[in-house]
mmCIF file of C-alpha atoms and ligand atoms in Angstrom:
data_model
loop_
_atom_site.group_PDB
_atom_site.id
_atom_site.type_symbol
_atom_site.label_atom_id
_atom_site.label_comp_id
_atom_site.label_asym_id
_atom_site.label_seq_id
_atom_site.Cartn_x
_atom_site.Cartn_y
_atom_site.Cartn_z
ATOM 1 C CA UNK I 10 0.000 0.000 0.000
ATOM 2 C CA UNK I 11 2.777 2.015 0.747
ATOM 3 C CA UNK I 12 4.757 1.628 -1.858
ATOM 4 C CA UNK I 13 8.060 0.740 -0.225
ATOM 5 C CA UNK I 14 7.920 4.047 1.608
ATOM 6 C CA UNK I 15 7.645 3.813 5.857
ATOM 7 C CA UNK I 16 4.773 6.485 5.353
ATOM 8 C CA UNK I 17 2.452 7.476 3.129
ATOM 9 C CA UNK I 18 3.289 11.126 3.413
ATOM 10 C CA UNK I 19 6.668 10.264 1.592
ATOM 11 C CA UNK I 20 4.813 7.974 -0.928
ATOM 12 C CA UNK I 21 2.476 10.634 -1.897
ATOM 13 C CA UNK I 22 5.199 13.255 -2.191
ATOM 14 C CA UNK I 23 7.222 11.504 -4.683
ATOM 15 C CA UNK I 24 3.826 10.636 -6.496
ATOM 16 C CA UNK I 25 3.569 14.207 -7.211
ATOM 17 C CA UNK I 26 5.226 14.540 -10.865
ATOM 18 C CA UNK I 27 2.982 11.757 -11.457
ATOM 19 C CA UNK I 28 -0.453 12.964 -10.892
ATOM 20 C CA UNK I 29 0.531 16.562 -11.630
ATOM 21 C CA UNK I 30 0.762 15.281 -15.312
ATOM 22 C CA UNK I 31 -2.137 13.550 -14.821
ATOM 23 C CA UNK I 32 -3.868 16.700 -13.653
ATOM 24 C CA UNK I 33 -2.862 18.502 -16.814
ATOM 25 C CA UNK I 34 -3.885 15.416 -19.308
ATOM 26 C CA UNK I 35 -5.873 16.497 -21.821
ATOM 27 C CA UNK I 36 -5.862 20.664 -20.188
ATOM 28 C CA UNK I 37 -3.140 21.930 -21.888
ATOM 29 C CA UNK I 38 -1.904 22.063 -25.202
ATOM 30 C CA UNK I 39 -1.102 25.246 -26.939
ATOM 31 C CA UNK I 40 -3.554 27.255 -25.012
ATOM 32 C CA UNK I 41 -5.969 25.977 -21.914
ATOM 33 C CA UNK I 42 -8.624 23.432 -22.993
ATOM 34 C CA UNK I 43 -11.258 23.703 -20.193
ATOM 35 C CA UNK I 44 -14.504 23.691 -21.807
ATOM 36 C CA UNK I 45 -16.534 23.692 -18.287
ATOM 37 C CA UNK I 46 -15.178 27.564 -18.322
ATOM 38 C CA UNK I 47 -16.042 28.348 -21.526
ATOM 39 C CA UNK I 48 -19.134 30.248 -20.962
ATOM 40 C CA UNK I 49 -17.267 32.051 -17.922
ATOM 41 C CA UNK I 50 -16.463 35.645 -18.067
ATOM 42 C CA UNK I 51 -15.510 37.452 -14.998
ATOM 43 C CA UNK I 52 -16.789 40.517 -16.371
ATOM 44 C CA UNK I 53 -20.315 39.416 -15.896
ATOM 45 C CA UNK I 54 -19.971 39.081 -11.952
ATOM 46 C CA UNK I 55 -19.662 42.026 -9.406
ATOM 47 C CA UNK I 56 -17.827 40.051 -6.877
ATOM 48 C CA UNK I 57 -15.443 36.512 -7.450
ATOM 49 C CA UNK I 58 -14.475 34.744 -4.139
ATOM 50 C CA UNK I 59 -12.068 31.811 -3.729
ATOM 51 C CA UNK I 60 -13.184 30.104 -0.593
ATOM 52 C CA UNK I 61 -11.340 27.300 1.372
ATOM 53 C CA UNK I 62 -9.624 25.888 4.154
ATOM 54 C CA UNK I 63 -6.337 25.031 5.540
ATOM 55 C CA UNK I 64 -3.854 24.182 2.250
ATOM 56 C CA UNK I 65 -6.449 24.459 0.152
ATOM 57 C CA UNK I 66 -6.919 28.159 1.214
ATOM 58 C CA UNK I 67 -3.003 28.600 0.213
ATOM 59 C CA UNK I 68 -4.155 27.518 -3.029
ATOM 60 C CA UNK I 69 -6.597 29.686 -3.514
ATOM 61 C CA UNK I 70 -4.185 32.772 -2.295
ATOM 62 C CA UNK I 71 -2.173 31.607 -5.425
ATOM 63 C CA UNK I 72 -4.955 31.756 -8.020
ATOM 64 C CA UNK I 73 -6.188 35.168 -6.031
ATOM 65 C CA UNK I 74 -2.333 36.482 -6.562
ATOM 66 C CA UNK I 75 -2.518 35.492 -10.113
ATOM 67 C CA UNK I 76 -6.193 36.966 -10.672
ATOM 68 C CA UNK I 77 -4.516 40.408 -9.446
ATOM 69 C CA UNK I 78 -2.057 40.454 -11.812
ATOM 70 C CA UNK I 79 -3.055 39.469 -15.045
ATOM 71 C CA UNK I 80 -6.692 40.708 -14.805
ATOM 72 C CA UNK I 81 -8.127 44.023 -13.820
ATOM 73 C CA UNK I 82 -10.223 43.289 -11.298
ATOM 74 C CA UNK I 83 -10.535 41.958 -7.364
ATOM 75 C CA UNK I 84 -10.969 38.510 -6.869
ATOM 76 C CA UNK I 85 -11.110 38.272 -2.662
ATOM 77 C CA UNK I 86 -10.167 34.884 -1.531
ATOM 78 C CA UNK I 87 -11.044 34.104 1.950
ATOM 79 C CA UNK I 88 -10.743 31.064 4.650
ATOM 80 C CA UNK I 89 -14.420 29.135 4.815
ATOM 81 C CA UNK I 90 -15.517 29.289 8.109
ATOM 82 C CA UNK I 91 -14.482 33.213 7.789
ATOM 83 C CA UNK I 92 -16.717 33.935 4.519
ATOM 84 C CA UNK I 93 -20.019 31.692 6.340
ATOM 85 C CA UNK I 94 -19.648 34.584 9.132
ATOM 86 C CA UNK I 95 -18.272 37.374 7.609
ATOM 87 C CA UNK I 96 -20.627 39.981 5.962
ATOM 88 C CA UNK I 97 -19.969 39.071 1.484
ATOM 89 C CA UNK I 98 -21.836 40.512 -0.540
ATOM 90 C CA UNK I 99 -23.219 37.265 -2.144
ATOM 91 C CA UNK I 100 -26.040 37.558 -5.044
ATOM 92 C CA UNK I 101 -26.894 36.659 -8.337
ATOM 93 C CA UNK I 102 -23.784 38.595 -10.048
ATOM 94 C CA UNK I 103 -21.467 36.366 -7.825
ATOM 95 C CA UNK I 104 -18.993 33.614 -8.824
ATOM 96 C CA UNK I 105 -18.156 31.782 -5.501
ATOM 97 C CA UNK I 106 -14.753 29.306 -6.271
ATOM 98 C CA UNK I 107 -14.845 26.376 -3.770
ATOM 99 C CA UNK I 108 -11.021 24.212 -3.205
ATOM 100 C CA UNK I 109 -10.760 21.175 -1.656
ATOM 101 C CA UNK I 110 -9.190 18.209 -1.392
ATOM 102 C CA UNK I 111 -11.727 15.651 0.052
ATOM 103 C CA UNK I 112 -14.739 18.207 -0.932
ATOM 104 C CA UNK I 113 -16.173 17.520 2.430
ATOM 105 C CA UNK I 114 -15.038 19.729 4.808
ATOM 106 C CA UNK I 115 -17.962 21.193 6.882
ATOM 107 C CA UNK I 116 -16.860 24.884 6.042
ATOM 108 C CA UNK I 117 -16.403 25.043 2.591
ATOM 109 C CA UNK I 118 -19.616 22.930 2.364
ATOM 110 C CA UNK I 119 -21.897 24.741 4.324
ATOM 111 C CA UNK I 120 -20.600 28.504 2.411
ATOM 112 C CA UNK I 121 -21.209 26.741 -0.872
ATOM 113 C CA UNK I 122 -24.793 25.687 0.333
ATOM 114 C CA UNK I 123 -24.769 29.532 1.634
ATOM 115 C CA UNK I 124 -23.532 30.826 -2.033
ATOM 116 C CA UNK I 125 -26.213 28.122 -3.693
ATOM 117 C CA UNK I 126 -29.136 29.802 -1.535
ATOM 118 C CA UNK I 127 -28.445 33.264 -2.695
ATOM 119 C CA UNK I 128 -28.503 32.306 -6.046
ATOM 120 C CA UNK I 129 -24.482 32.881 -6.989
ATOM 121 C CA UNK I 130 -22.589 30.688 -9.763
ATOM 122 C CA UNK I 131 -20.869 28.192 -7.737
ATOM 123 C CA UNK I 132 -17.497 26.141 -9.261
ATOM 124 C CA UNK I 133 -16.006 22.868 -6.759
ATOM 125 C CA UNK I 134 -12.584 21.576 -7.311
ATOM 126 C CA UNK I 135 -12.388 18.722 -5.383
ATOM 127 C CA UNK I 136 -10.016 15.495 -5.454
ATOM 128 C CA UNK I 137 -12.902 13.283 -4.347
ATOM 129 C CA UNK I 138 -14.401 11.692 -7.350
ATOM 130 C CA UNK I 139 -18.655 12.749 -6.349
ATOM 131 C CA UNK I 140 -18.379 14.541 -3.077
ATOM 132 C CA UNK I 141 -20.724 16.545 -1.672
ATOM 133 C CA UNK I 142 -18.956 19.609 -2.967
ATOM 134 C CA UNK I 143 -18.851 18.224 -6.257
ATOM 135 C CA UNK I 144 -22.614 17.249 -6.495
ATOM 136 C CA UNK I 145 -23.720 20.161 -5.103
ATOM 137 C CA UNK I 146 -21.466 23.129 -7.303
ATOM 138 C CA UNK I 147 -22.542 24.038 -10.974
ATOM 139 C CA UNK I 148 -19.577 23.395 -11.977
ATOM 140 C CA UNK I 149 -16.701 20.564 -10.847
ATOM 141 C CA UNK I 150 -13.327 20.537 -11.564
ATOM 142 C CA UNK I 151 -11.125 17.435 -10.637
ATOM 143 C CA UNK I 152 -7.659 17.142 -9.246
ATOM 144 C CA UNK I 153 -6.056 13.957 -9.873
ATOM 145 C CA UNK I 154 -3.649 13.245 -6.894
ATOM 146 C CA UNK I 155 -5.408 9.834 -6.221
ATOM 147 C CA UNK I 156 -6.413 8.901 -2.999
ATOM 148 C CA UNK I 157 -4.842 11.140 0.266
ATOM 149 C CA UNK I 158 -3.894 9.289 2.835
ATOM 150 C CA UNK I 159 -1.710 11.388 5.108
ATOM 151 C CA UNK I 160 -3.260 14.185 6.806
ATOM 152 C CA UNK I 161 -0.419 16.707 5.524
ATOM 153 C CA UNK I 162 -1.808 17.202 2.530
ATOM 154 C CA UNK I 163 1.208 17.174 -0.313
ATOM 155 C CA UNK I 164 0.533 15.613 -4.045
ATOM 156 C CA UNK I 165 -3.400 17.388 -3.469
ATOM 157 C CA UNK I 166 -1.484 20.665 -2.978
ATOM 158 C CA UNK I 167 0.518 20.712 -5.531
ATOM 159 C CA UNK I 168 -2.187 19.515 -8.193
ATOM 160 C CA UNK I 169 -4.599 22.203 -7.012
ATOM 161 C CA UNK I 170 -2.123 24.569 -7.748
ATOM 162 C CA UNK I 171 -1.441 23.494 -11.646
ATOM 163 C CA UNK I 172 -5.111 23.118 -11.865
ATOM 164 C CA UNK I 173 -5.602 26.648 -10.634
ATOM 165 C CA UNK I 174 -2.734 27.974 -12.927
ATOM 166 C CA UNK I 175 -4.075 26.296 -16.180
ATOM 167 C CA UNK I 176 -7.674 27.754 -14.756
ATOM 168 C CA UNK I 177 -6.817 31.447 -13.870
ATOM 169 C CA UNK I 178 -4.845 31.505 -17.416
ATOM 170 C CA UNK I 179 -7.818 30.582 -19.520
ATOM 171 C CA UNK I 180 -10.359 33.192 -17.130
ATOM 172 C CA UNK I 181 -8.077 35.994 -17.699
ATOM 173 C CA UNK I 182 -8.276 35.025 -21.651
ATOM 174 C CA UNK I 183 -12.250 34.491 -21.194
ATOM 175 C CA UNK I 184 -11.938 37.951 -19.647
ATOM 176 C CA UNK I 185 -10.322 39.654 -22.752
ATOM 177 C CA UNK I 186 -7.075 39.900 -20.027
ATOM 178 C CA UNK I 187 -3.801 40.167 -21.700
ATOM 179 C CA UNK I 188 -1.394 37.166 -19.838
ATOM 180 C CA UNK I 189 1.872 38.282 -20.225
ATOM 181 C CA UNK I 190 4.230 35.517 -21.471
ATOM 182 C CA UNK I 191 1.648 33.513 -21.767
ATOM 183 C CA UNK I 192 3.478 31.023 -23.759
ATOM 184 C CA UNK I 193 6.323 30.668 -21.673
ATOM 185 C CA UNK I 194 3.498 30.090 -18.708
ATOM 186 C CA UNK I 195 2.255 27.392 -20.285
ATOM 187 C CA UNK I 196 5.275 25.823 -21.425
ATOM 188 C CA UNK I 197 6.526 25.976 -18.488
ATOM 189 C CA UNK I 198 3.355 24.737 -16.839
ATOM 190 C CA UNK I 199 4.035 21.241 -18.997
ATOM 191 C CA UNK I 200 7.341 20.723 -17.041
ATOM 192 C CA UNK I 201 6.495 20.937 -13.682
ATOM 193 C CA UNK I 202 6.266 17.243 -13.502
ATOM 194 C CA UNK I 203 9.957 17.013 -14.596
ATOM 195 C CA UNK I 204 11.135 20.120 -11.746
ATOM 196 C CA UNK I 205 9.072 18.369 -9.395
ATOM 197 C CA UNK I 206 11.140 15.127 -10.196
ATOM 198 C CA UNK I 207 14.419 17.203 -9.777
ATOM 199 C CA UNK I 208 13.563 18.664 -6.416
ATOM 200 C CA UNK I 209 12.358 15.451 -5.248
ATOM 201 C CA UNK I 210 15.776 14.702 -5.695
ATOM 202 C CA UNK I 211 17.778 16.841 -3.318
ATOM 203 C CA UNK I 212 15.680 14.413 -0.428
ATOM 204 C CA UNK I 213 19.133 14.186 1.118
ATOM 205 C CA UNK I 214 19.660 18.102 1.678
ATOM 206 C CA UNK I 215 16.329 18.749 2.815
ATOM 207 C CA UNK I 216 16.740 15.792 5.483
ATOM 208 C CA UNK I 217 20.270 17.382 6.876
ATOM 209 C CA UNK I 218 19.295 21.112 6.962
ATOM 210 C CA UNK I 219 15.845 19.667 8.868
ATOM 211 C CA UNK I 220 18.423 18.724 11.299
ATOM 212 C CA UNK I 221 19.080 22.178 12.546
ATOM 213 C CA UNK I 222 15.535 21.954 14.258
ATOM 214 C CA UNK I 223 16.235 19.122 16.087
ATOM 215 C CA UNK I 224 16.429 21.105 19.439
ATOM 216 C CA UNK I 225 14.296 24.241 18.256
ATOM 217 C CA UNK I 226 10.668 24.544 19.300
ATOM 218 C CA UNK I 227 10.591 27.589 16.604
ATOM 219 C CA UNK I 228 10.957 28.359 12.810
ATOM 220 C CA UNK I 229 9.960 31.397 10.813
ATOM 221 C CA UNK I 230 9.084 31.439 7.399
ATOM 222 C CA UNK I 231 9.683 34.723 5.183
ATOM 223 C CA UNK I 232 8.835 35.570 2.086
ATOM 224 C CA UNK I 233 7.370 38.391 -0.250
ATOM 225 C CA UNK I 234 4.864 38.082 -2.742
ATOM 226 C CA UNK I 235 4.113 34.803 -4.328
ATOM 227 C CA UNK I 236 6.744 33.519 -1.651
ATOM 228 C CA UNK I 237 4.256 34.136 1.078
ATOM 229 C CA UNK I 238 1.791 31.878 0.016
ATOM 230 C CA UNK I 239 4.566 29.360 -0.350
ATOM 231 C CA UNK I 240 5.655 30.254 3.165
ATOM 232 C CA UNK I 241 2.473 29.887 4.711
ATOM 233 C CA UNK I 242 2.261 26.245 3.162
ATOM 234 C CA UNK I 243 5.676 25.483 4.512
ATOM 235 C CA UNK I 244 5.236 26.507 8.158
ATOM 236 C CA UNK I 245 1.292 25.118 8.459
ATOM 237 C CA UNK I 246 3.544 21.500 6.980
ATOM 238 C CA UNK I 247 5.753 22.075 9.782
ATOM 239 C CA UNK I 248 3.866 22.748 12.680
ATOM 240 C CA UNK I 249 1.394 20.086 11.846
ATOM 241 C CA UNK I 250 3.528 16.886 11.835
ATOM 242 C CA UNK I 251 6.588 18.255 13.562
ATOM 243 C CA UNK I 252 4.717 20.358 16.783
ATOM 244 C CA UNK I 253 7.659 22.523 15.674
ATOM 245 C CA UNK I 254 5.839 26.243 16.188
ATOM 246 C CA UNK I 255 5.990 28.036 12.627
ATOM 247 C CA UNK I 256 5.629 30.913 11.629
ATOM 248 C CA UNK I 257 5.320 32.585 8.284
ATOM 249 C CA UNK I 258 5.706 36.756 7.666
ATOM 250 C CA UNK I 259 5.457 38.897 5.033
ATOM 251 C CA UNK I 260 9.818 39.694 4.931
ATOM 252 C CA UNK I 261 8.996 43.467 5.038
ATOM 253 C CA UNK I 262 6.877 42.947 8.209
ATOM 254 C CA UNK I 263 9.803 41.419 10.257
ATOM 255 C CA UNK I 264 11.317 45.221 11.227
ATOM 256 C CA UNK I 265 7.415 45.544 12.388
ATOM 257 C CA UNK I 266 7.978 43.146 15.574
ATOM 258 C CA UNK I 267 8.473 39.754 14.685
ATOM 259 C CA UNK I 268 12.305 40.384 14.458
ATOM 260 C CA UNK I 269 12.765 41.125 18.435
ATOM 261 C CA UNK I 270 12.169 36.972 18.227
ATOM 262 C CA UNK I 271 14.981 36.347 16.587
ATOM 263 C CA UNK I 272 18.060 35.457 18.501
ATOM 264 C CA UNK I 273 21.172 33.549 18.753
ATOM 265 C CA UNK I 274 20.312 29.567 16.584
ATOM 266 C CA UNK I 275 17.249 30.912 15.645
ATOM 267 C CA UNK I 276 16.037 28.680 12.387
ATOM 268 C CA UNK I 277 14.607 31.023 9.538
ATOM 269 C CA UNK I 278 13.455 29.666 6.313
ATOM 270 C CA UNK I 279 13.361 32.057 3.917
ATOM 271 C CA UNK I 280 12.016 32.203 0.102
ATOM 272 C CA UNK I 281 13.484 34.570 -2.841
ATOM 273 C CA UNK I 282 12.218 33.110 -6.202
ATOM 274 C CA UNK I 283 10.939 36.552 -7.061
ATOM 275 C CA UNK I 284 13.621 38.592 -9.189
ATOM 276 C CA UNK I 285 12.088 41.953 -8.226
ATOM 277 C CA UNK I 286 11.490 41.490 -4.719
ATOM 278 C CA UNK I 287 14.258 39.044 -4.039
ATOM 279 C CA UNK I 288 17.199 41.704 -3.048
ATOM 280 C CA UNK I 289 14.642 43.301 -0.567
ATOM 281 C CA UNK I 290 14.523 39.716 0.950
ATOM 282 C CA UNK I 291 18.207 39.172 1.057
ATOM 283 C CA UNK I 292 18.241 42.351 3.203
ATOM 284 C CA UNK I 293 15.475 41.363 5.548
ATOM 285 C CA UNK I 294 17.570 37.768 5.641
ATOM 286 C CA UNK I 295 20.767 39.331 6.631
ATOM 287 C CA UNK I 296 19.346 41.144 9.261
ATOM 288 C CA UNK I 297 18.204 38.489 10.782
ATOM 289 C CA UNK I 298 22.050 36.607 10.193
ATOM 290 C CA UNK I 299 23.220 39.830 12.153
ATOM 291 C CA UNK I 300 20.908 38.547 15.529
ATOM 292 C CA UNK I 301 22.333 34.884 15.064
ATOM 293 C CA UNK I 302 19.718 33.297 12.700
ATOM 294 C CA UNK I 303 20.308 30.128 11.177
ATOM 295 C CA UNK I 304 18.692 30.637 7.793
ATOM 296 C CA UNK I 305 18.126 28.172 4.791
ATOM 297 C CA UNK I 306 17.513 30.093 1.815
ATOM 298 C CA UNK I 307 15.346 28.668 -1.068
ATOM 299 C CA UNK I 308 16.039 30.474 -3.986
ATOM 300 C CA UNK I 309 15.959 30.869 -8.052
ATOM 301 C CA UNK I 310 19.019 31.512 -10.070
ATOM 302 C CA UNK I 311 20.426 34.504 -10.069
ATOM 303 C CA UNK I 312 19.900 35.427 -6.606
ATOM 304 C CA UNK I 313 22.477 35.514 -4.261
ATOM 305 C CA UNK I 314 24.072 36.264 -1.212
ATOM 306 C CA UNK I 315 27.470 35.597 0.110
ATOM 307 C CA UNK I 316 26.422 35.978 3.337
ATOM 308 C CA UNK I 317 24.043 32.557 4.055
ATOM 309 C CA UNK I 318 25.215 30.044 4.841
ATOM 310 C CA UNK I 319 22.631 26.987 3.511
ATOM 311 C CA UNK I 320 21.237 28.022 0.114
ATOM 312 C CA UNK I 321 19.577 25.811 -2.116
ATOM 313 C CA UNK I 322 18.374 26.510 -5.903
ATOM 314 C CA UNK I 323 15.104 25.944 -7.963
ATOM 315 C CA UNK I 324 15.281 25.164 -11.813
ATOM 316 C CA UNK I 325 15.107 28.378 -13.722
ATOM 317 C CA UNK I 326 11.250 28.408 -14.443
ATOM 318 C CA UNK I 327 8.330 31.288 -14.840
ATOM 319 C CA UNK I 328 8.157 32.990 -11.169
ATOM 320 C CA UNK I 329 4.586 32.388 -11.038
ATOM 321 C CA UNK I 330 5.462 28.533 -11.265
ATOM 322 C CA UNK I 331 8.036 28.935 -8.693
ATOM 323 C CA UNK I 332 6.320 28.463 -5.876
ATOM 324 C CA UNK I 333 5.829 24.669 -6.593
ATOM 325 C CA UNK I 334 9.643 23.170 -6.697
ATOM 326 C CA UNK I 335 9.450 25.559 -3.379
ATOM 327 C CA UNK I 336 6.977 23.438 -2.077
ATOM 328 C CA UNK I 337 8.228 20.303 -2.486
ATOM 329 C CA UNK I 338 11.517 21.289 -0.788
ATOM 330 C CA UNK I 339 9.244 22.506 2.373
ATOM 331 C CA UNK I 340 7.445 19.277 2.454
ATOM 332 C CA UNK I 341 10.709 17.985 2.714
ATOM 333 C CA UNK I 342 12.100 19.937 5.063
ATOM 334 C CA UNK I 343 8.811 19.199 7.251
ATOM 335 C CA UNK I 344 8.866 15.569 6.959
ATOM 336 C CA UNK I 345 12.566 15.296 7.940
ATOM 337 C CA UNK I 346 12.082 17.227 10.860
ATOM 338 C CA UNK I 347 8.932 15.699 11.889
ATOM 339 C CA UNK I 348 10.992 12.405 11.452
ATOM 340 C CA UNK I 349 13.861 13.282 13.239
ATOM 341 C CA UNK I 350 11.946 14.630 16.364
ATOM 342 C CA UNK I 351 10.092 10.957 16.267
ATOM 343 C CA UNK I 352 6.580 11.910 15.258
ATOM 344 C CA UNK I 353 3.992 10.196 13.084
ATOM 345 C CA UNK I 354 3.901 11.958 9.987
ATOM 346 C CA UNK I 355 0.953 10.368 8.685
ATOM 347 C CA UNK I 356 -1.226 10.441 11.569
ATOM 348 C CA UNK I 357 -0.360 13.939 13.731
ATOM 349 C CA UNK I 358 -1.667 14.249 17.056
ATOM 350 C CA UNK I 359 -5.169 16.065 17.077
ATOM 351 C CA UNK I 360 -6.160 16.255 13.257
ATOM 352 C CA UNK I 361 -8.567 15.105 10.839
ATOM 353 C CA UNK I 362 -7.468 14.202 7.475
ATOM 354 C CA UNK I 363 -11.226 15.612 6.738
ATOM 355 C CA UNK I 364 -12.721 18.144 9.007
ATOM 356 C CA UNK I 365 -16.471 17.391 8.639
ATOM 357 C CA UNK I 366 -17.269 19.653 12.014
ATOM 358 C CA UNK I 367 -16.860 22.890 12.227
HETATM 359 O O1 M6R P 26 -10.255 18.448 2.241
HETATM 360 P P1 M6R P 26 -9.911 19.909 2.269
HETATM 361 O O2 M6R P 26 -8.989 20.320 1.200
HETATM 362 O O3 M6R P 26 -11.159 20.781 2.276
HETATM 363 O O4 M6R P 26 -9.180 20.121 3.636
HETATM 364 C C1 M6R P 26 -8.848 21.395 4.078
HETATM 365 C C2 M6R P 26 -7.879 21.345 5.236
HETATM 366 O O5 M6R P 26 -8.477 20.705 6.336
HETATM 367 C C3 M6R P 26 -6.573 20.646 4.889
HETATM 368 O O6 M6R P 26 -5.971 21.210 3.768
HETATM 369 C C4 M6R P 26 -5.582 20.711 6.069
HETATM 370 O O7 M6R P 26 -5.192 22.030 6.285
HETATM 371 C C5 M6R P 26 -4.381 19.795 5.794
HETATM 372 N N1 M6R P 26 -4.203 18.882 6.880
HETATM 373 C C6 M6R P 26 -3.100 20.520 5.611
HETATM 374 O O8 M6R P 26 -2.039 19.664 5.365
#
């Protein structure tokens, strides 16, 4: 069942170039063949929510980061059992965009009901071949990461974030939106199976920088832009198998307070895959070098800094893809460390793989 792998956590992590190509069959060629979005225009709606929970939220912050910069108008993505409370404008001019992985979780379920009620077009993506979220939306989408089995998720993550990148591409088009290097996207998009492969191969680093957390109850994440949603994935991967407490800032909000934390062996894991942002990064990193952090930089080509210590490198790839070969290396980096400190990765203490209550 497992594979050969002690867990499924690390079984479903190296199935990811797998059933990211599978997620892609048949929805990318030239351009983005999604005919359940055809008749889809953003245009048409006054308000466009993505709406989910836990990793699945992350995802949705990526589409939502993507919607802001290729089209000209707000898409607000917000946490489930926020949105059910919260006071959205929700009506017939709405498009409501439901993620999640086992399309059961009592949240998202009970805002889509909400959305359904007050007559808004509803879309699921789910994993879950026919669950409630998909039966009830207007439109499904499917993932195809197979069955989950560990609570982290991993392999659903990374699919819902292809799926999401082929989707936002073709809305922006259905929107009349211009996608800048759209070609290179989408090329690029193709090969994530094979950068997924290549980061799953640098296992061995990931496993000896998790080591520096072996007697650390803390870790901080940074990041700026699309490295914040990665960030946010890395540390909720952390503190969820590992009980190691994570954080995960914006890097320009360190100076702001979270930096009087940082002190001699502190562990910070910090993200600069974005060429525009990533010197303002490196600053915020070496700052924190100066007050004894121990940082591991994740980073793309070109970026440097003579100053850190443990760097490690993505493939050269479109920066809106670069969050994903990110990813992987934080899954990594939590499962080591969750290993090393003796814990079950598949089965943490106190979670659900699906949280049907709310
Ligand atoms: O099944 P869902 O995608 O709706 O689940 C949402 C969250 O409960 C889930 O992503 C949770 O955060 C994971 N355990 C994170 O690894």
């Amino acid at each position: 069942q497992k594979n050969g792998y002690d867990t499924f956590m690390q079984k479903e992590m190296h199935e990811q170039p797998y059933v990211i190509r599978e997620t892609l069959r048949g929805r990318i060629e030239d351009s983005i063949v999604m005919p359940e979005l055809d008749g889809i225009d953003l245009r048409d709606y006054d308000h466009v929510y993505l709406i989910a929970c836990g990793t699945a939220y992350h995802a949705s912050l990526y589409a939502q980061y993507l919607g802001r910069e290729w089209m000209d108008m707000p898409i607000t993505c917000v946490p489930a059992s926020e949105f059910r409370y919260g006071n959205y404008p929700v009506n017939a001019k709405t498009l409501a965009i439901f993620v999640s992985q086992s399309g059961e979780t009592a949240d998202t379920l009970a805002a889509l009901k909400m959305c359904l009620r007050k007559g808004a077009t509803t879309l699921a993506i789910s994993n879950v071949l026919d669950s409630s979220l998909a039966r009830l939306a207007d439109i499904t989408m499917y993932t195809c990461a197979g069955p989950e089995i560990a609570v982290a998720s991993t392999k659903a993550y990374t699919t819902q974030l292809v799926l999401l990148a082929a989707m936002m591409v073709k809305l922006a088009q259905n929107a009349g939106a211009q996608v800048r290097d759209v070609e290179t996207f989408i090329h690029d998009l193709k090969e994530i199976p094979n950068v997924v492969e290549a980061m799953l191969e640098q296992e061995n680093v990931m496993e000896r920088y998790a080591r520096l957390l072996q007697d650390q109850r803390d870790a901080y994440f940074i990041g700026r832009q699309l490295d914040y949603v990665s960030v946010l994935e890395g540390a909720l991967k952390l503190k969820e198998i590992s009980y190691v407490h994570a954080d995960a800032y914006y890097a320009g909000e360190l100076k702001h307070g979270p930096i009087a934390l940082i002190d001699e062996g502190t562990v910070v894991i910090a993200l600069a895959t974005q060429k525009e942002v990533a010197p303002k990064t490196i600053s915020n990193i070496e700052e924190t070098i100066a007050r004894g952090a121990k940082v591991i930089l994740i980073k793309a080509p070109g970026i440097h800094s003579d100053k850190i210590e443990r760097q490690i490198e993505i493939p050269a790839i479109h920066p809106y893809l670069a969050g994903i070969p990110a990813t992987i290396l934080l899954q990594l980096f939590a499962f080591y460390t969750a290993k090393e400190k003796g814990c079950n990765v598949d089965q943490p203490r106190n979670l659900a793989k699906s949280v049907t209550v709310e």
